[in-house]
CSV table of C-alpha atoms and ligand atoms in Angstrom, one decimal:
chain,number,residue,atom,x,y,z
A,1,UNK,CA,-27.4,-44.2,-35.4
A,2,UNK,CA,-27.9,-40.7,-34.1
A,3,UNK,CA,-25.3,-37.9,-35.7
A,4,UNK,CA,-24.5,-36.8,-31.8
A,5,UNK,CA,-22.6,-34.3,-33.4
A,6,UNK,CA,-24.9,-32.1,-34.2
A,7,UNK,CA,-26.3,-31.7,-30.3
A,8,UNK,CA,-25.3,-28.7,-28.9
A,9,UNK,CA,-23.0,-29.3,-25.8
A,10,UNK,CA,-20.9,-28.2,-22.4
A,11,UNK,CA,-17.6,-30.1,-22.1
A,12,UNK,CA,-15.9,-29.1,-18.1
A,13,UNK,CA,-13.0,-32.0,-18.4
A,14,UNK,CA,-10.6,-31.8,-21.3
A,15,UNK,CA,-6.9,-32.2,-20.8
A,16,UNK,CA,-5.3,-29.7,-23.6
A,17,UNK,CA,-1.9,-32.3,-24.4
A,18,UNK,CA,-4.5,-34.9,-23.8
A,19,UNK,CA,-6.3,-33.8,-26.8
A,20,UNK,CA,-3.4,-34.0,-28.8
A,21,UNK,CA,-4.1,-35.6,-32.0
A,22,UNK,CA,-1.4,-38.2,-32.5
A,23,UNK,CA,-1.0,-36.7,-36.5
A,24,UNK,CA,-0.5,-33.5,-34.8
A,25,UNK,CA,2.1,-34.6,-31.9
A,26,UNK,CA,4.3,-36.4,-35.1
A,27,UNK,CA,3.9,-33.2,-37.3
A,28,UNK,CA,5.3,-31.2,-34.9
A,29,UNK,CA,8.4,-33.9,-33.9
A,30,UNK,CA,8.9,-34.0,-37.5
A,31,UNK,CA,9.1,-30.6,-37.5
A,32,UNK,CA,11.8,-30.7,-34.7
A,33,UNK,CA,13.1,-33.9,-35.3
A,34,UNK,CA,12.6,-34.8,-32.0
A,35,UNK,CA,12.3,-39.4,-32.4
A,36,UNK,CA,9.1,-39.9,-31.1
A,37,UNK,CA,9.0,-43.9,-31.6
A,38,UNK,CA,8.1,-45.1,-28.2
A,39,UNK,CA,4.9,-43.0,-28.4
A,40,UNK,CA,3.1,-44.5,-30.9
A,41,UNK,CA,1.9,-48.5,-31.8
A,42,UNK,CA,2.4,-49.8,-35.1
A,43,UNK,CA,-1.3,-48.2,-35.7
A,44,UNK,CA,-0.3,-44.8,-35.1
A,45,UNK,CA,-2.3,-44.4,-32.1
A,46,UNK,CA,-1.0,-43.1,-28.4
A,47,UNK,CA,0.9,-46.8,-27.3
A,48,UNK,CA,0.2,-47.6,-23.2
A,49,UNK,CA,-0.8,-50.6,-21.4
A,50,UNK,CA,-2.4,-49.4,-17.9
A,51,UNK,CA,-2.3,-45.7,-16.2
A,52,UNK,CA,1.1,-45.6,-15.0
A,53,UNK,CA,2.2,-45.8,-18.5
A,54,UNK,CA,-0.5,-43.5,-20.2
A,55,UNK,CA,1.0,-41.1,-17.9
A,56,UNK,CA,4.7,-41.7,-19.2
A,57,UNK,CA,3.4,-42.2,-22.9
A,58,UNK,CA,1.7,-38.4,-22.1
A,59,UNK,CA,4.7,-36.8,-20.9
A,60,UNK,CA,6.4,-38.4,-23.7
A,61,UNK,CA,4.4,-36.8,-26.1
A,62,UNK,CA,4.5,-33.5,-24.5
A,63,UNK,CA,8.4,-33.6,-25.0
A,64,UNK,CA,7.4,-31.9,-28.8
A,65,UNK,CA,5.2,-29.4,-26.5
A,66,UNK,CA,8.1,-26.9,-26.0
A,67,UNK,CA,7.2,-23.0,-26.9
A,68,UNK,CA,4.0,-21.4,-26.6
A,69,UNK,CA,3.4,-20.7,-30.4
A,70,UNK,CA,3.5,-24.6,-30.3
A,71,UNK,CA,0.5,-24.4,-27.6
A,72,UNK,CA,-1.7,-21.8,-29.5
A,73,UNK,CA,-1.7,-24.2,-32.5
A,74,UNK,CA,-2.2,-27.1,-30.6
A,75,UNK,CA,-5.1,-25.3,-28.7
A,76,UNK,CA,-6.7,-24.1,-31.9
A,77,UNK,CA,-7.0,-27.2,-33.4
A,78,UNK,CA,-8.2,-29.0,-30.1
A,79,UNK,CA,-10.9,-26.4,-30.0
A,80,UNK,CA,-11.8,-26.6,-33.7
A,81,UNK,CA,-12.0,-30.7,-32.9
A,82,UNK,CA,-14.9,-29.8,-30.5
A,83,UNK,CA,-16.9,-27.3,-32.3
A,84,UNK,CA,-17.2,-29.6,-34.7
A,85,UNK,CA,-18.4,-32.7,-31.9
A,86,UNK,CA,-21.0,-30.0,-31.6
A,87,UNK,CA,-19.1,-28.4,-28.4
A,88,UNK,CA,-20.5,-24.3,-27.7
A,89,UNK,CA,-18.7,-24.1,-24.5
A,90,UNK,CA,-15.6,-26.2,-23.0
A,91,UNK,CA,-12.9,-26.1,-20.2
A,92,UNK,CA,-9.7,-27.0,-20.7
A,93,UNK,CA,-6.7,-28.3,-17.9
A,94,UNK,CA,-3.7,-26.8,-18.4
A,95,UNK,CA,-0.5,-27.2,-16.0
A,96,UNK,CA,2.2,-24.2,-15.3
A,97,UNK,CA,4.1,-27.1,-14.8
A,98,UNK,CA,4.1,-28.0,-18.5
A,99,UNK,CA,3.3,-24.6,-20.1
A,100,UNK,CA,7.0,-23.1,-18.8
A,101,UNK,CA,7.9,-25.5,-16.4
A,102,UNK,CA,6.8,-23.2,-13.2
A,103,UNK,CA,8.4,-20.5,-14.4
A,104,UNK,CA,6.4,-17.2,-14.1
A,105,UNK,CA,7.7,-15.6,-16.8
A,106,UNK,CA,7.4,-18.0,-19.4
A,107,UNK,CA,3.7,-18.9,-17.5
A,108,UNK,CA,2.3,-15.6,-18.6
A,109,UNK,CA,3.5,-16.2,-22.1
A,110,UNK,CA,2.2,-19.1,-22.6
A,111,UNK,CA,-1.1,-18.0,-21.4
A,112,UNK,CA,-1.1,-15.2,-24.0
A,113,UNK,CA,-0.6,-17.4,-26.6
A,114,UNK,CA,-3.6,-20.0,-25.2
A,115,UNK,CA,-6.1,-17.0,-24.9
A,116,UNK,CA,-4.8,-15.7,-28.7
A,117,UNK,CA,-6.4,-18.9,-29.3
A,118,UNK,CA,-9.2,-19.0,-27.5
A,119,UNK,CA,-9.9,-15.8,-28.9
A,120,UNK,CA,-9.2,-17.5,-32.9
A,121,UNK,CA,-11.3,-20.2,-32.3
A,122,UNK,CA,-14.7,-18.5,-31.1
A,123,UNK,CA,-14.0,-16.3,-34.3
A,124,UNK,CA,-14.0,-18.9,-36.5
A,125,UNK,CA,-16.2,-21.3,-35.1
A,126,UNK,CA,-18.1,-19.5,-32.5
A,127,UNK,CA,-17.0,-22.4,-29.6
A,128,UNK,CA,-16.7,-20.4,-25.9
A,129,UNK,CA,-13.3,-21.8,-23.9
A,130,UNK,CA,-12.0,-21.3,-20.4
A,131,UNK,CA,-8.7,-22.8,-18.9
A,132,UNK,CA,-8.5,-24.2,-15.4
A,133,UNK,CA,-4.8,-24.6,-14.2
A,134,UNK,CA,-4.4,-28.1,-12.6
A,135,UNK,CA,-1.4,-29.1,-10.4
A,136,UNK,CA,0.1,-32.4,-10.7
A,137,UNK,CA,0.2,-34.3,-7.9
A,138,UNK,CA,2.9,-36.6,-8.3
A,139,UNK,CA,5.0,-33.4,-8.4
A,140,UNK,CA,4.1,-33.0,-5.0
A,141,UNK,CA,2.7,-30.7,-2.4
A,142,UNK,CA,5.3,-28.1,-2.9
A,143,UNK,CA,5.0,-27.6,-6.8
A,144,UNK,CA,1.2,-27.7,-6.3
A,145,UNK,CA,1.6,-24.3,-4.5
A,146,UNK,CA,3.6,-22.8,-6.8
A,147,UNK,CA,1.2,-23.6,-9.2
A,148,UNK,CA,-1.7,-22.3,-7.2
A,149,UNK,CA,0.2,-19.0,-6.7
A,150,UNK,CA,1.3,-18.3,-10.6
A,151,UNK,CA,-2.6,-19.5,-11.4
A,152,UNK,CA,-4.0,-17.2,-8.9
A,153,UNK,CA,-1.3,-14.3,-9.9
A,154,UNK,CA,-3.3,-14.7,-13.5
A,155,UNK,CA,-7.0,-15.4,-12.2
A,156,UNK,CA,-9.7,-13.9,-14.1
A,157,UNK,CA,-10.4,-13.2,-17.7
A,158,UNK,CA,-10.5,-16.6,-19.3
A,159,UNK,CA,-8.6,-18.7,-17.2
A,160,UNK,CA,-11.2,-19.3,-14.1
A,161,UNK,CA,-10.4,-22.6,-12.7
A,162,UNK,CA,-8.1,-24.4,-10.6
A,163,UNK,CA,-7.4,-28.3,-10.2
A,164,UNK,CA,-5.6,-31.3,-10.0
A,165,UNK,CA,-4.3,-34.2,-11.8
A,166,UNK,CA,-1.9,-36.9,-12.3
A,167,UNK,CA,-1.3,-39.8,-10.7
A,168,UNK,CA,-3.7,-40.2,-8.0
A,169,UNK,CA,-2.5,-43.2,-5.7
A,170,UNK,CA,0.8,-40.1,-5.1
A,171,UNK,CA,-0.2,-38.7,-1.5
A,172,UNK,CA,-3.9,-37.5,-0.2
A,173,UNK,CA,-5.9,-34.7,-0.5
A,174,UNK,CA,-4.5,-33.2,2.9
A,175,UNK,CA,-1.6,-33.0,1.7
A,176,UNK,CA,-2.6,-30.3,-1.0
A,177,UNK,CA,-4.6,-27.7,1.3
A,178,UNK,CA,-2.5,-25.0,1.1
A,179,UNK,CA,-2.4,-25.0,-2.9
A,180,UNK,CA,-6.1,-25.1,-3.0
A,181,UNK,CA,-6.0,-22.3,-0.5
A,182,UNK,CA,-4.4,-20.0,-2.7
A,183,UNK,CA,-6.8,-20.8,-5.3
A,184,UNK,CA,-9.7,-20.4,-4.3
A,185,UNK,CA,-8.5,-17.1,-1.8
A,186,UNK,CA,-8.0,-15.8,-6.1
A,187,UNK,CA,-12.1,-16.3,-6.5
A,188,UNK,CA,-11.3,-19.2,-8.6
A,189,UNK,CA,-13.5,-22.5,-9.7
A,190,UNK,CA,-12.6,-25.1,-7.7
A,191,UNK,CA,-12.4,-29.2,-9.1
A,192,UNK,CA,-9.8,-32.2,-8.3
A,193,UNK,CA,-9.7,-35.9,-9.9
A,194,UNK,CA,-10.3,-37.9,-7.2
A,195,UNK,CA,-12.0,-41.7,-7.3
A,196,UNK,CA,-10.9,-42.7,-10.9
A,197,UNK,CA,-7.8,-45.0,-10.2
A,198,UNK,CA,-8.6,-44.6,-5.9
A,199,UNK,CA,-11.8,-45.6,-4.5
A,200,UNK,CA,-14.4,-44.1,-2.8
A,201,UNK,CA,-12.1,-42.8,-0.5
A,202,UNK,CA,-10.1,-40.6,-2.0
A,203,UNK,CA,-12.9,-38.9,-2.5
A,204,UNK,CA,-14.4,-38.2,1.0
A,205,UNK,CA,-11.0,-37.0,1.4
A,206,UNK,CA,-11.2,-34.4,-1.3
A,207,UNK,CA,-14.7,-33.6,-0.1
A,208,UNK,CA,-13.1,-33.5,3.4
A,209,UNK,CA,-10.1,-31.1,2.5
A,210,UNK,CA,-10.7,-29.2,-0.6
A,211,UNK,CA,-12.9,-26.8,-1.2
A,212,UNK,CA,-14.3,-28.2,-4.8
A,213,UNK,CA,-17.4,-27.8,-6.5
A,214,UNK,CA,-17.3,-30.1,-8.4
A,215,UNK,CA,-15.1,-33.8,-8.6
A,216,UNK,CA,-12.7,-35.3,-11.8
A,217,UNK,CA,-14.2,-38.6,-12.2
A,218,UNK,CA,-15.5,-39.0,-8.9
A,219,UNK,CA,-17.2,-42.5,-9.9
A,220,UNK,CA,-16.1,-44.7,-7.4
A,221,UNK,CA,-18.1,-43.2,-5.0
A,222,UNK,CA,-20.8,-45.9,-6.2
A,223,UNK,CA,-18.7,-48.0,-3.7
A,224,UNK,CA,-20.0,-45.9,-0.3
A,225,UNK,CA,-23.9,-45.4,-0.9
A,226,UNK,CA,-23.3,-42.7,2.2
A,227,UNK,CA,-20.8,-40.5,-0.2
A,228,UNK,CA,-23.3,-41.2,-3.2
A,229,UNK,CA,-26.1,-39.7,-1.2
A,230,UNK,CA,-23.7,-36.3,0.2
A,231,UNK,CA,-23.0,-36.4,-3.1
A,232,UNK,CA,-26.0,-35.8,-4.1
A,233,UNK,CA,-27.2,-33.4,-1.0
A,234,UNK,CA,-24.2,-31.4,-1.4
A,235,UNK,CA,-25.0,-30.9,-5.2
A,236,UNK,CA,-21.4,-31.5,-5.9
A,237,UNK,CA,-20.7,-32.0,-9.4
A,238,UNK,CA,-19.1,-35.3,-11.6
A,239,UNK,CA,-17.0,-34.5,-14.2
A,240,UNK,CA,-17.8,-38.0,-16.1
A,241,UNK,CA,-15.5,-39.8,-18.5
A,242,UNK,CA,-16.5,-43.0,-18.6
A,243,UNK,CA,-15.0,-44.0,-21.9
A,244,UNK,CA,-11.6,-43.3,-20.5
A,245,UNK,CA,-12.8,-45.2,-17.8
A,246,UNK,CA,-13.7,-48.3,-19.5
A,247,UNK,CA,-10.2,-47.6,-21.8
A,248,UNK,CA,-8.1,-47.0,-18.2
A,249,UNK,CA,-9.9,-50.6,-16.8
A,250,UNK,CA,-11.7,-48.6,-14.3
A,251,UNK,CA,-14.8,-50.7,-15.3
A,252,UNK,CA,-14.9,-53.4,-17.6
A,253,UNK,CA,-17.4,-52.1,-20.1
A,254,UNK,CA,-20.0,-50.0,-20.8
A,255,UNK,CA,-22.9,-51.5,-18.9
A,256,UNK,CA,-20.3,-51.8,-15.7
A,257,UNK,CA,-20.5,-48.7,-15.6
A,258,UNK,CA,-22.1,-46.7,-12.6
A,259,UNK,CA,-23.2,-43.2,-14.3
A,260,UNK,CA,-26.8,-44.3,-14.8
A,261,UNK,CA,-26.9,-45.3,-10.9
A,262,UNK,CA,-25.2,-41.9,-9.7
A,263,UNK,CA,-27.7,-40.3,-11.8
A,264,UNK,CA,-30.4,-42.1,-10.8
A,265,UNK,CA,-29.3,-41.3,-7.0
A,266,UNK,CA,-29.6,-37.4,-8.1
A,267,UNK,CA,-25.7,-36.8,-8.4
A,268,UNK,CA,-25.0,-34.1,-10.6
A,269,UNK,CA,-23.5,-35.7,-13.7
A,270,UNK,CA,-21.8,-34.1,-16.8
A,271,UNK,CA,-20.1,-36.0,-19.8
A,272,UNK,CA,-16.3,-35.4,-20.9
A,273,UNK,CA,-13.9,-36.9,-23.0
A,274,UNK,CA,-10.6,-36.5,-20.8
A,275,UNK,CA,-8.0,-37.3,-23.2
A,276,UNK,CA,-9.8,-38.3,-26.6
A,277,UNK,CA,-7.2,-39.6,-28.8
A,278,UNK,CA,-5.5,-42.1,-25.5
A,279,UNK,CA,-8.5,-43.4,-25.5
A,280,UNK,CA,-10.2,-44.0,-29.3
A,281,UNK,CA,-13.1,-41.5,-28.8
A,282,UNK,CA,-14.5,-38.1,-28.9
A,283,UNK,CA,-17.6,-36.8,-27.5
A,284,UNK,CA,-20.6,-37.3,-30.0
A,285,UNK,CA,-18.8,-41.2,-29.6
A,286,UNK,CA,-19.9,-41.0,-25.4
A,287,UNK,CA,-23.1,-39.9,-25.8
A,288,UNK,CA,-23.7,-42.8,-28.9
A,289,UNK,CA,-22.5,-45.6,-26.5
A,290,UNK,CA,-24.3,-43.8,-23.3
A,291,UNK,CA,-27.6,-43.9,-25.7
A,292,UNK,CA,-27.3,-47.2,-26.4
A,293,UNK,CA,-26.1,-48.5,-23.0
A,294,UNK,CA,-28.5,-46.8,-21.0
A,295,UNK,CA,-31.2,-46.0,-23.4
A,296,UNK,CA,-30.6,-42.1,-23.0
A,297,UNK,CA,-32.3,-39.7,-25.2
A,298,UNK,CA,-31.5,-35.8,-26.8
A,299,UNK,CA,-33.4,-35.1,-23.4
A,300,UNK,CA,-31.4,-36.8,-20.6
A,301,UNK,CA,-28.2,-35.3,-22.7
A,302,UNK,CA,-29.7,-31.3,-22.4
A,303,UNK,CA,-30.3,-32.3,-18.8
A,304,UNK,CA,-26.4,-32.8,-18.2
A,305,UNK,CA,-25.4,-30.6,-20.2
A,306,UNK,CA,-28.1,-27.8,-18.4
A,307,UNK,CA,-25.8,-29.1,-15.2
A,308,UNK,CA,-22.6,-28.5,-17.1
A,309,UNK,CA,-23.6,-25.2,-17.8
A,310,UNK,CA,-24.5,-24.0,-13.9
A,311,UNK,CA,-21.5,-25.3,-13.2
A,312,UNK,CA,-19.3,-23.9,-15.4
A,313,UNK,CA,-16.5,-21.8,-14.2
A,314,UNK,CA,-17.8,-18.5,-15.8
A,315,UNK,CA,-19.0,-15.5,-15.8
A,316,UNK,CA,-23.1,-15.1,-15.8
A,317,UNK,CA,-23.0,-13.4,-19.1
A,318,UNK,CA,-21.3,-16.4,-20.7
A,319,UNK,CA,-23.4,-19.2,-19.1
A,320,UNK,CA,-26.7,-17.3,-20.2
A,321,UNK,CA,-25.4,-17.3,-24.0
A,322,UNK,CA,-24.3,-21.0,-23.4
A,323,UNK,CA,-27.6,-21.9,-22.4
A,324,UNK,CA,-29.5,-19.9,-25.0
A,325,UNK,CA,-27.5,-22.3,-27.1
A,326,UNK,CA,-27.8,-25.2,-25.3
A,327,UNK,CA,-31.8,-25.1,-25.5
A,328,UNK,CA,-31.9,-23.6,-28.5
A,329,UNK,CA,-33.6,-21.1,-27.7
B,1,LIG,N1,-4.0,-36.3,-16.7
B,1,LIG,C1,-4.4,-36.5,-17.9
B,1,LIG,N2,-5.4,-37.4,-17.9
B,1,LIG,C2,-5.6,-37.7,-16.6
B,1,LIG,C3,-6.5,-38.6,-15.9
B,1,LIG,N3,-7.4,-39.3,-16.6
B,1,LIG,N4,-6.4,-38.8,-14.6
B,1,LIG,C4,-5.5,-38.1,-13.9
B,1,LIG,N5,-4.6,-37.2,-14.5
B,1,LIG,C5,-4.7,-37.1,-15.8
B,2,LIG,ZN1,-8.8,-36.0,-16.3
């Protein structure tokens, strides 16, 4: 078995609570007392059935989330996680809605505290981060914007990106113009989940009505081979998860899965981990089952990950140094 680890790599879809450690969510409830019991099977692992109840088990968790010092600690140790998976450059999805509950205020403190870490953890283990603020779209249209305006008041430096997450069967893409308006009016990266729990669809809608670069998931578009193919001539980008896919009953297993046929059709394709821990893995963990599913080599991996890295929301200077460390050059 390879040691995946020690490839160098470009993660672009990483929820920040979704990276949560279960140890580190109960050390932190211990330290508040807060009774975290529902959380957590008798294992000790994240406890959900389907994704209705990820999502609730998610927000549960996030109930120990409350100041920003608690969110500089829980980035640094996400971020130290991925150096170690071999990770020189990630993204990370954070929500104004979570980090001060749409407050601007208490927004712009708790992005201090994420940079402060972002800023620790390239010290100390030399891994590059930028934040993309997402809006949750079960909170609706009109939280959406307010997230999209407190992101855009904040654009630049490391936080770069805008998106969208949450429970996607909640309204369509229309309904979300405006928000992504004000994003991308700030010069920011543009990305939404769409086709993960919604079919192929949802995303022609998002590629209809948003102006993205790049796609969350994006891989039910295997079900229109039109969208496959404008896929591919539009060069839009897959953020691809597919062992939270296979852990969320997207696809049944590994070889169900359609990420060797979008390649193949000359989609763009990048591999992420989405939220790790909820779903047993990590990244050197994807590319050992994509490897031995698909028969994928260190070559076909530095050939996403060279897509990863042009489509990185950053700054020229950053992508150069992550691809210098990408090749190895
Ligand atoms: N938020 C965290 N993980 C998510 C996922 N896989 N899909 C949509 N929203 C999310
Ligand atoms: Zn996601």
């Amino acid at each position: 078995m390879t040691d995946w680890s020690k490839l160098p790599k470009t993660e672009l879809h990483l929820h920040l609570e979704g990276a949560a450690q279960p140890d580190f969510i109960r050390m932190l409830a211990a330290e508040k007392s807060v009774d975290l019991s529902g959380v957590f099977d008798a294992d000790g692992a994240y406890k959900w059935t389907d994704f209705a109840e990820f999502l609730k088990t998610y927000e549960a968790a996030c109930e120990v989330l409350k100041s920003p010092e608690d969110f500089r600690r829980l980035t640094e140790a996400v971020l130290a996680k991925s150096a170690a998976d071999g990770v020189v450059y990630t993204e990370i999805f954070i929500a104004p809605d979570i980090c001060g509950a749409g407050d601007a205020v208490a927004w712009r403190e708790y992005l201090d505290a994420l940079f402060q870490a972002a800023r620790n953890a390239e010290a100390a283990h030399g891994i590059a981060a930028r934040f993309i603020s997402t809006c949750i779209r079960n909170h609706g249209a009109e939280a959406a914007e307010n997230a999209a305006r407190l992101t855009a008041g904040a654009a630049g430096g490391l936080l770069t990106g805008f998106g969208m997450g949450g429970e996607e069967r909640n309204g369509s893409a229309q309904d979300f113009v405006k928000a992504f308006a004000i994003a991308a009016e700030a010069g920011l990266g543009i990305t939404s989940h769409a086709g993960e729990l919604c079919g192929a669809s949802s995303v022609t809608e998002t590629l209809d009505h948003l102006p993205v670069s790049r796609i969350g998931h994006g891989v039910r578009a295997i079900e229109d081979p039109a969208l496959v193919e404008r896929l591919a001539e539009e060069g839009i980008v897959l953020e691809v998860n597919p062992g939270s896919n296979i852990a969320l009953s997207v696809f049944e297993d590994w070889t169900a899965h359609p990420v060797k046929h979008l390649r193949d059709a000359g989609v763009p394709v990048t591999i992420s981990t989405d939220d790790p821990p909820y779903f047993h893995t990590d990244l050197p963990r994807e590319y050992e089952m994509l490897a031995q599913t698909f028969g994928w080599h260190s070559e076909d991996f530095l050939a996403m990950n060279l897509t990863a890295a042009h489509a990185a929301f950053c700054d020229e200077q950053t992508r150069s140094t992550m691809i210098t460390r990408l090749t190895g050059a």
